[in-house]
Amino acid sequence: MNQESNNQGRVVIFSAPSGAGKTSIVQSLLKRIPSLEFSISACSRAPRKNENHGKDYFFMSSEEFKENIKKECFLEWEEVYENHFYGTLKSELIRIWSNSKVVIFDVDVKGGINIKKQLGDVALSIFVMPPSVLELEKRLRHRQTDSDEKIKQRIQKAEIELKDAKHFDVIINNDVLEKAIDEAESIVRKFIEK
Ligand code: 5GP
């Protein structure tokens, strides 16, 4: 089987509580493994300073997001935080698979479980485990992208999400980022080359 048909239909899912480091891991893997392509989600929160429409997210209003739910544009979607909707667009899967690439997702924990349930063996689901909730809070504060109130919400959600790690195919501990990236690379390569 050639590489093209091998990649057809495969996906790698990264989920974790906010601040656990999954975005850093996903971004590093995209640089290291050329057959991966990032699925750009839709979301209804405002862009942060360094974010771009169509690169980090497809930013849209809540109304627009709800229209897309009605039109069944999403493989899955969640109201991740109050009135902040995030969703995986079916069109992203089609775009990436038609380029013979493997889709890589950065989604919340519920979304990760949902995608794995729908796609089964063509999906590898990976949970990124932070060293502790205290460390998570430190990282979120250091990031300086969220207000105190938002950080509080994210920490509350994280405490619930940690209990769902057992539903994933693999758990990667992110105590030392470089080590976690190396481990993720080796696991993902094994899955892609299977
Ligand atoms: P942030 O606002 O920090 O970019 O993202 C908040 C959370 O939403 C993160 O855990 C991120 O992985 C998750 N997220 C991003 N896109 C999606 C998506 O399409 N579906 C789901 N369920 N969660 C998403």
PDB file of C-alpha atoms and ligand atoms in Angstrom:
ATOM      1  CA  MET A   1       0.000   0.000   0.000  1.00  0.00           C
ATOM      2  CA  ASN A   2       1.439   3.397  -0.868  1.00  0.00           C
ATOM      3  CA  GLN A   3       1.703   6.270   1.620  1.00  0.00           C
ATOM      4  CA  GLU A   4      -1.280   8.064   0.099  1.00  0.00           C
ATOM      5  CA  SER A   5      -3.815   5.328   0.694  1.00  0.00           C
ATOM      6  CA  ASN A   6      -2.188   4.524   4.026  1.00  0.00           C
ATOM      7  CA  ASN A   7      -2.972   7.988   5.388  1.00  0.00           C
ATOM      8  CA  GLN A   8      -6.503   8.024   4.053  1.00  0.00           C
ATOM      9  CA  GLY A   9      -8.956   8.304   6.870  1.00  0.00           C
ATOM     10  CA  ARG A  10      -6.564   8.447   9.818  1.00  0.00           C
ATOM     11  CA  VAL A  11      -6.783  10.931  12.648  1.00  0.00           C
ATOM     12  CA  VAL A  12      -4.799  11.727  15.786  1.00  0.00           C
ATOM     13  CA  ILE A  13      -6.640  13.428  18.643  1.00  0.00           C
ATOM     14  CA  PHE A  14      -4.934  15.443  21.381  1.00  0.00           C
ATOM     15  CA  SER A  15      -7.045  16.387  24.381  1.00  0.00           C
ATOM     16  CA  ALA A  16      -6.188  17.783  27.785  1.00  0.00           C
ATOM     17  CA  PRO A  17      -7.328  20.334  30.305  1.00  0.00           C
ATOM     18  CA  SER A  18      -6.510  23.905  29.296  1.00  0.00           C
ATOM     19  CA  GLY A  19      -2.859  24.711  30.119  1.00  0.00           C
ATOM     20  CA  ALA A  20      -1.635  21.091  30.079  1.00  0.00           C
ATOM     21  CA  GLY A  21       0.536  21.816  27.043  1.00  0.00           C
ATOM     22  CA  LYS A  22      -1.331  20.000  24.293  1.00  0.00           C
ATOM     23  CA  THR A  23      -1.181  22.942  21.888  1.00  0.00           C
ATOM     24  CA  SER A  24       2.635  23.139  22.236  1.00  0.00           C
ATOM     25  CA  ILE A  25       2.875  19.402  21.596  1.00  0.00           C
ATOM     26  CA  VAL A  26       0.551  19.538  18.571  1.00  0.00           C
ATOM     27  CA  GLN A  27       2.447  22.509  17.077  1.00  0.00           C
ATOM     28  CA  SER A  28       5.790  20.703  17.494  1.00  0.00           C
ATOM     29  CA  LEU A  29       4.455  17.516  15.926  1.00  0.00           C
ATOM     30  CA  LEU A  30       3.208  19.488  12.917  1.00  0.00           C
ATOM     31  CA  LYS A  31       6.795  20.674  12.364  1.00  0.00           C
ATOM     32  CA  ARG A  32       8.332  17.241  12.890  1.00  0.00           C
ATOM     33  CA  ILE A  33       5.876  15.019  10.978  1.00  0.00           C
ATOM     34  CA  PRO A  34       5.014  16.390   7.520  1.00  0.00           C
ATOM     35  CA  SER A  35       2.157  13.938   6.897  1.00  0.00           C
ATOM     36  CA  LEU A  36       0.114  15.577   9.689  1.00  0.00           C
ATOM     37  CA  GLU A  37      -2.258  18.449   9.035  1.00  0.00           C
ATOM     38  CA  PHE A  38      -4.084  20.494  11.660  1.00  0.00           C
ATOM     39  CA  SER A  39      -7.875  20.505  11.699  1.00  0.00           C
ATOM     40  CA  ILE A  40      -8.899  24.127  12.143  1.00  0.00           C
ATOM     41  CA  SER A  41     -11.913  24.264  14.431  1.00  0.00           C
ATOM     42  CA  ALA A  42     -14.715  26.791  14.407  1.00  0.00           C
ATOM     43  CA  CYS A  43     -15.197  28.797  17.596  1.00  0.00           C
ATOM     44  CA  SER A  44     -17.341  31.628  18.875  1.00  0.00           C
ATOM     45  CA  ARG A  45     -14.876  33.293  21.252  1.00  0.00           C
ATOM     46  CA  ALA A  46     -12.980  36.437  20.229  1.00  0.00           C
ATOM     47  CA  PRO A  47      -9.505  35.965  18.710  1.00  0.00           C
ATOM     48  CA  ARG A  48      -6.535  36.504  21.038  1.00  0.00           C
ATOM     49  CA  LYS A  49      -3.830  39.003  20.067  1.00  0.00           C
ATOM     50  CA  ASN A  50      -1.653  36.568  18.125  1.00  0.00           C
ATOM     51  CA  GLU A  51      -4.455  34.492  16.519  1.00  0.00           C
ATOM     52  CA  ASN A  52      -5.612  34.568  12.918  1.00  0.00           C
ATOM     53  CA  HIS A  53      -8.909  33.610  11.295  1.00  0.00           C
ATOM     54  CA  GLY A  54      -8.506  30.502   9.132  1.00  0.00           C
ATOM     55  CA  LYS A  55      -5.199  29.560  10.762  1.00  0.00           C
ATOM     56  CA  ASP A  56      -5.869  29.097  14.485  1.00  0.00           C
ATOM     57  CA  TYR A  57      -9.666  28.959  14.266  1.00  0.00           C
ATOM     58  CA  PHE A  58     -12.530  29.941  12.041  1.00  0.00           C
ATOM     59  CA  PHE A  59     -13.851  32.653  14.336  1.00  0.00           C
ATOM     60  CA  MET A  60     -17.590  33.260  14.141  1.00  0.00           C
ATOM     61  CA  SER A  61     -20.441  34.759  16.176  1.00  0.00           C
ATOM     62  CA  SER A  62     -22.596  32.470  18.350  1.00  0.00           C
ATOM     63  CA  GLU A  63     -25.437  32.999  15.850  1.00  0.00           C
ATOM     64  CA  GLU A  64     -23.274  31.917  12.945  1.00  0.00           C
ATOM     65  CA  PHE A  65     -22.051  28.926  14.955  1.00  0.00           C
ATOM     66  CA  LYS A  66     -25.632  27.856  15.732  1.00  0.00           C
ATOM     67  CA  GLU A  67     -26.537  28.178  12.038  1.00  0.00           C
ATOM     68  CA  ASN A  68     -23.686  25.760  11.266  1.00  0.00           C
ATOM     69  CA  ILE A  69     -25.014  23.316  13.897  1.00  0.00           C
ATOM     70  CA  LYS A  70     -28.413  23.393  12.149  1.00  0.00           C
ATOM     71  CA  LYS A  71     -26.771  22.773   8.793  1.00  0.00           C
ATOM     72  CA  GLU A  72     -24.976  19.728  10.306  1.00  0.00           C
ATOM     73  CA  CYS A  73     -21.544  21.121   9.448  1.00  0.00           C
ATOM     74  CA  PHE A  74     -19.908  19.657  12.598  1.00  0.00           C
ATOM     75  CA  LEU A  75     -18.564  16.203  13.356  1.00  0.00           C
ATOM     76  CA  GLU A  76     -18.822  17.289  17.002  1.00  0.00           C
ATOM     77  CA  TRP A  77     -19.247  20.538  18.854  1.00  0.00           C
ATOM     78  CA  GLU A  78     -19.245  21.646  22.509  1.00  0.00           C
ATOM     79  CA  GLU A  79     -20.126  24.698  24.508  1.00  0.00           C
ATOM     80  CA  VAL A  80     -16.663  24.435  26.067  1.00  0.00           C
ATOM     81  CA  TYR A  81     -17.174  27.523  28.238  1.00  0.00           C
ATOM     82  CA  GLU A  82     -20.416  29.437  28.792  1.00  0.00           C
ATOM     83  CA  ASN A  83     -21.546  30.880  25.444  1.00  0.00           C
ATOM     84  CA  HIS A  84     -18.209  29.878  23.871  1.00  0.00           C
ATOM     85  CA  PHE A  85     -18.827  27.210  21.265  1.00  0.00           C
ATOM     86  CA  TYR A  86     -16.119  25.124  19.610  1.00  0.00           C
ATOM     87  CA  GLY A  87     -16.607  22.543  16.867  1.00  0.00           C
ATOM     88  CA  THR A  88     -14.864  20.226  14.448  1.00  0.00           C
ATOM     89  CA  LEU A  89     -15.920  20.965  10.873  1.00  0.00           C
ATOM     90  CA  LYS A  90     -16.635  17.962   8.643  1.00  0.00           C
ATOM     91  CA  SER A  91     -15.216  20.053   5.786  1.00  0.00           C
ATOM     92  CA  GLU A  92     -11.797  20.050   7.518  1.00  0.00           C
ATOM     93  CA  LEU A  93     -11.691  16.241   7.559  1.00  0.00           C
ATOM     94  CA  ILE A  94     -12.588  16.125   3.873  1.00  0.00           C
ATOM     95  CA  ARG A  95     -10.008  18.795   2.971  1.00  0.00           C
ATOM     96  CA  ILE A  96      -7.178  17.094   4.874  1.00  0.00           C
ATOM     97  CA  TRP A  97      -7.986  13.544   3.793  1.00  0.00           C
ATOM     98  CA  SER A  98      -8.255  14.641   0.186  1.00  0.00           C
ATOM     99  CA  ASN A  99      -4.655  15.925   0.532  1.00  0.00           C
ATOM    100  CA  SER A 100      -3.730  12.375   1.699  1.00  0.00           C
ATOM    101  CA  LYS A 101      -2.711  13.732   5.098  1.00  0.00           C
ATOM    102  CA  VAL A 102      -3.407  12.522   8.624  1.00  0.00           C
ATOM    103  CA  VAL A 103      -5.703  14.852  10.574  1.00  0.00           C
ATOM    104  CA  ILE A 104      -4.455  16.117  13.933  1.00  0.00           C
ATOM    105  CA  PHE A 105      -6.991  17.565  16.381  1.00  0.00           C
ATOM    106  CA  ASP A 106      -6.541  19.822  19.397  1.00  0.00           C
ATOM    107  CA  VAL A 107      -9.906  19.515  21.136  1.00  0.00           C
ATOM    108  CA  ASP A 108     -11.295  19.501  24.663  1.00  0.00           C
ATOM    109  CA  VAL A 109     -11.683  16.247  26.563  1.00  0.00           C
ATOM    110  CA  LYS A 110     -15.375  15.656  25.769  1.00  0.00           C
ATOM    111  CA  GLY A 111     -14.713  16.418  22.098  1.00  0.00           C
ATOM    112  CA  GLY A 112     -11.800  13.969  22.020  1.00  0.00           C
ATOM    113  CA  ILE A 113     -13.906  11.163  23.497  1.00  0.00           C
ATOM    114  CA  ASN A 114     -16.711  11.967  21.060  1.00  0.00           C
ATOM    115  CA  ILE A 115     -14.471  11.903  17.945  1.00  0.00           C
ATOM    116  CA  LYS A 116     -12.840   8.627  19.046  1.00  0.00           C
ATOM    117  CA  LYS A 117     -16.295   7.081  19.560  1.00  0.00           C
ATOM    118  CA  GLN A 118     -17.368   8.094  16.056  1.00  0.00           C
ATOM    119  CA  LEU A 119     -14.187   7.119  14.197  1.00  0.00           C
ATOM    120  CA  GLY A 120     -13.008   4.064  16.167  1.00  0.00           C
ATOM    121  CA  ASP A 121      -9.797   2.375  14.996  1.00  0.00           C
ATOM    122  CA  VAL A 122      -8.858   4.999  12.405  1.00  0.00           C
ATOM    123  CA  ALA A 123      -8.403   7.390  15.360  1.00  0.00           C
ATOM    124  CA  LEU A 124      -5.666   7.465  17.984  1.00  0.00           C
ATOM    125  CA  SER A 125      -6.752   9.437  21.045  1.00  0.00           C
ATOM    126  CA  ILE A 126      -4.084  10.919  23.315  1.00  0.00           C
ATOM    127  CA  PHE A 127      -4.612  12.590  26.689  1.00  0.00           C
ATOM    128  CA  VAL A 128      -1.954  15.050  27.837  1.00  0.00           C
ATOM    129  CA  MET A 129      -1.648  14.850  31.627  1.00  0.00           C
ATOM    130  CA  PRO A 130      -0.349  17.927  33.504  1.00  0.00           C
ATOM    131  CA  PRO A 131       1.845  17.349  36.596  1.00  0.00           C
ATOM    132  CA  SER A 132      -0.857  18.804  38.910  1.00  0.00           C
ATOM    133  CA  VAL A 133      -3.799  21.206  39.008  1.00  0.00           C
ATOM    134  CA  LEU A 134      -1.580  23.730  40.820  1.00  0.00           C
ATOM    135  CA  GLU A 135       0.944  23.604  37.974  1.00  0.00           C
ATOM    136  CA  LEU A 136      -1.913  24.066  35.465  1.00  0.00           C
ATOM    137  CA  GLU A 137      -3.012  27.218  37.246  1.00  0.00           C
ATOM    138  CA  LYS A 138       0.584  28.510  37.221  1.00  0.00           C
ATOM    139  CA  ARG A 139       0.864  27.902  33.455  1.00  0.00           C
ATOM    140  CA  LEU A 140      -2.474  29.617  32.743  1.00  0.00           C
ATOM    141  CA  ARG A 141      -1.400  32.670  34.768  1.00  0.00           C
ATOM    142  CA  HIS A 142       2.006  32.749  33.072  1.00  0.00           C
ATOM    143  CA  ARG A 143       0.306  32.660  29.631  1.00  0.00           C
ATOM    144  CA  GLN A 144      -1.460  35.989  30.440  1.00  0.00           C
ATOM    145  CA  THR A 145      -4.207  35.356  27.885  1.00  0.00           C
ATOM    146  CA  ASP A 146      -7.138  34.917  30.281  1.00  0.00           C
ATOM    147  CA  SER A 147      -8.753  36.937  33.068  1.00  0.00           C
ATOM    148  CA  ASP A 148      -8.827  35.655  36.689  1.00  0.00           C
ATOM    149  CA  GLU A 149     -12.453  34.640  36.194  1.00  0.00           C
ATOM    150  CA  LYS A 150     -11.630  32.669  33.010  1.00  0.00           C
ATOM    151  CA  ILE A 151      -8.683  30.972  34.743  1.00  0.00           C
ATOM    152  CA  LYS A 152     -10.995  29.953  37.600  1.00  0.00           C
ATOM    153  CA  GLN A 153     -13.467  28.441  35.079  1.00  0.00           C
ATOM    154  CA  ARG A 154     -10.674  26.577  33.301  1.00  0.00           C
ATOM    155  CA  ILE A 155      -9.329  25.123  36.570  1.00  0.00           C
ATOM    156  CA  GLN A 156     -12.794  23.961  37.652  1.00  0.00           C
ATOM    157  CA  LYS A 157     -13.257  22.271  34.287  1.00  0.00           C
ATOM    158  CA  ALA A 158      -9.775  20.704  34.468  1.00  0.00           C
ATOM    159  CA  GLU A 159     -10.587  18.978  37.757  1.00  0.00           C
ATOM    160  CA  ILE A 160     -13.497  17.196  36.059  1.00  0.00           C
ATOM    161  CA  GLU A 161     -11.563  16.475  32.842  1.00  0.00           C
ATOM    162  CA  LEU A 162      -8.677  14.721  34.614  1.00  0.00           C
ATOM    163  CA  LYS A 163     -11.099  11.970  35.618  1.00  0.00           C
ATOM    164  CA  ASP A 164     -11.757  11.208  31.927  1.00  0.00           C
ATOM    165  CA  ALA A 165      -8.142  10.394  31.046  1.00  0.00           C
ATOM    166  CA  LYS A 166      -8.953   6.685  31.271  1.00  0.00           C
ATOM    167  CA  HIS A 167     -11.160   6.887  28.162  1.00  0.00           C
ATOM    168  CA  PHE A 168      -8.162   7.659  25.909  1.00  0.00           C
ATOM    169  CA  ASP A 169      -5.938   5.209  24.009  1.00  0.00           C
ATOM    170  CA  VAL A 170      -2.757   6.750  25.431  1.00  0.00           C
ATOM    171  CA  ILE A 171      -1.837   9.095  28.308  1.00  0.00           C
ATOM    172  CA  ILE A 172       1.299  11.251  27.979  1.00  0.00           C
ATOM    173  CA  ASN A 173       2.633  12.932  31.117  1.00  0.00           C
ATOM    174  CA  ASN A 174       3.742  16.474  30.440  1.00  0.00           C
ATOM    175  CA  ASP A 175       6.142  17.188  33.295  1.00  0.00           C
ATOM    176  CA  VAL A 176       8.965  18.175  30.944  1.00  0.00           C
ATOM    177  CA  LEU A 177       7.700  19.517  27.615  1.00  0.00           C
ATOM    178  CA  GLU A 178      10.599  18.299  25.411  1.00  0.00           C
ATOM    179  CA  LYS A 179      10.238  14.775  26.802  1.00  0.00           C
ATOM    180  CA  ALA A 180       6.474  14.808  26.227  1.00  0.00           C
ATOM    181  CA  ILE A 181       6.982  15.978  22.620  1.00  0.00           C
ATOM    182  CA  ASP A 182       9.504  13.193  21.931  1.00  0.00           C
ATOM    183  CA  GLU A 183       7.167  10.596  23.406  1.00  0.00           C
ATOM    184  CA  ALA A 184       4.210  11.956  21.407  1.00  0.00           C
ATOM    185  CA  GLU A 185       6.271  11.902  18.200  1.00  0.00           C
ATOM    186  CA  SER A 186       7.231   8.277  18.648  1.00  0.00           C
ATOM    187  CA  ILE A 187       3.632   7.197  19.460  1.00  0.00           C
ATOM    188  CA  VAL A 188       2.147   9.112  16.526  1.00  0.00           C
ATOM    189  CA  ARG A 189       4.776   7.830  14.055  1.00  0.00           C
ATOM    190  CA  LYS A 190       4.076   4.252  15.137  1.00  0.00           C
ATOM    191  CA  PHE A 191       0.332   4.777  14.558  1.00  0.00           C
ATOM    192  CA  ILE A 192       0.788   6.421  11.152  1.00  0.00           C
ATOM    193  CA  GLU A 193       3.277   3.825   9.956  1.00  0.00           C
ATOM    194  CA  LYS A 194       1.171   0.878  11.139  1.00  0.00           C
TER     195      LYS A 194
HETATM  196  P1  5GP B   1      -8.912  27.932  23.669  1.00  0.00           P
HETATM  197  O1  5GP B   1     -10.003  28.912  23.949  1.00  0.00           O
HETATM  198  O2  5GP B   1      -7.886  27.893  24.780  1.00  0.00           O
HETATM  199  O3  5GP B   1      -8.302  28.063  22.305  1.00  0.00           O
HETATM  200  O4  5GP B   1      -9.584  26.473  23.651  1.00  0.00           O
HETATM  201  C1  5GP B   1     -10.374  26.033  24.707  1.00  0.00           C
HETATM  202  C2  5GP B   1     -10.583  24.546  24.590  1.00  0.00           C
HETATM  203  O5  5GP B   1     -11.394  24.233  23.445  1.00  0.00           O
HETATM  204  C3  5GP B   1      -9.273  23.777  24.379  1.00  0.00           C
HETATM  205  O6  5GP B   1      -9.291  22.646  25.234  1.00  0.00           O
HETATM  206  C4  5GP B   1      -9.337  23.378  22.937  1.00  0.00           C
HETATM  207  O7  5GP B   1      -8.608  22.183  22.696  1.00  0.00           O
HETATM  208  C5  5GP B   1     -10.834  23.137  22.783  1.00  0.00           C
HETATM  209  N1  5GP B   1     -11.260  23.062  21.377  1.00  0.00           N
HETATM  210  C6  5GP B   1     -10.720  23.664  20.308  1.00  0.00           C
HETATM  211  N2  5GP B   1     -11.355  23.297  19.188  1.00  0.00           N
HETATM  212  C7  5GP B   1     -12.315  22.426  19.554  1.00  0.00           C
HETATM  213  C8  5GP B   1     -13.301  21.664  18.831  1.00  0.00           C
HETATM  214  O8  5GP B   1     -13.430  21.712  17.620  1.00  0.00           O
HETATM  215  N3  5GP B   1     -14.106  20.877  19.570  1.00  0.00           N
HETATM  216  C9  5GP B   1     -14.015  20.771  20.914  1.00  0.00           C
HETATM  217  N4  5GP B   1     -14.851  19.938  21.543  1.00  0.00           N
HETATM  218  N5  5GP B   1     -13.108  21.461  21.626  1.00  0.00           N
HETATM  219  C10 5GP B   1     -12.268  22.279  20.955  1.00  0.00           C
END
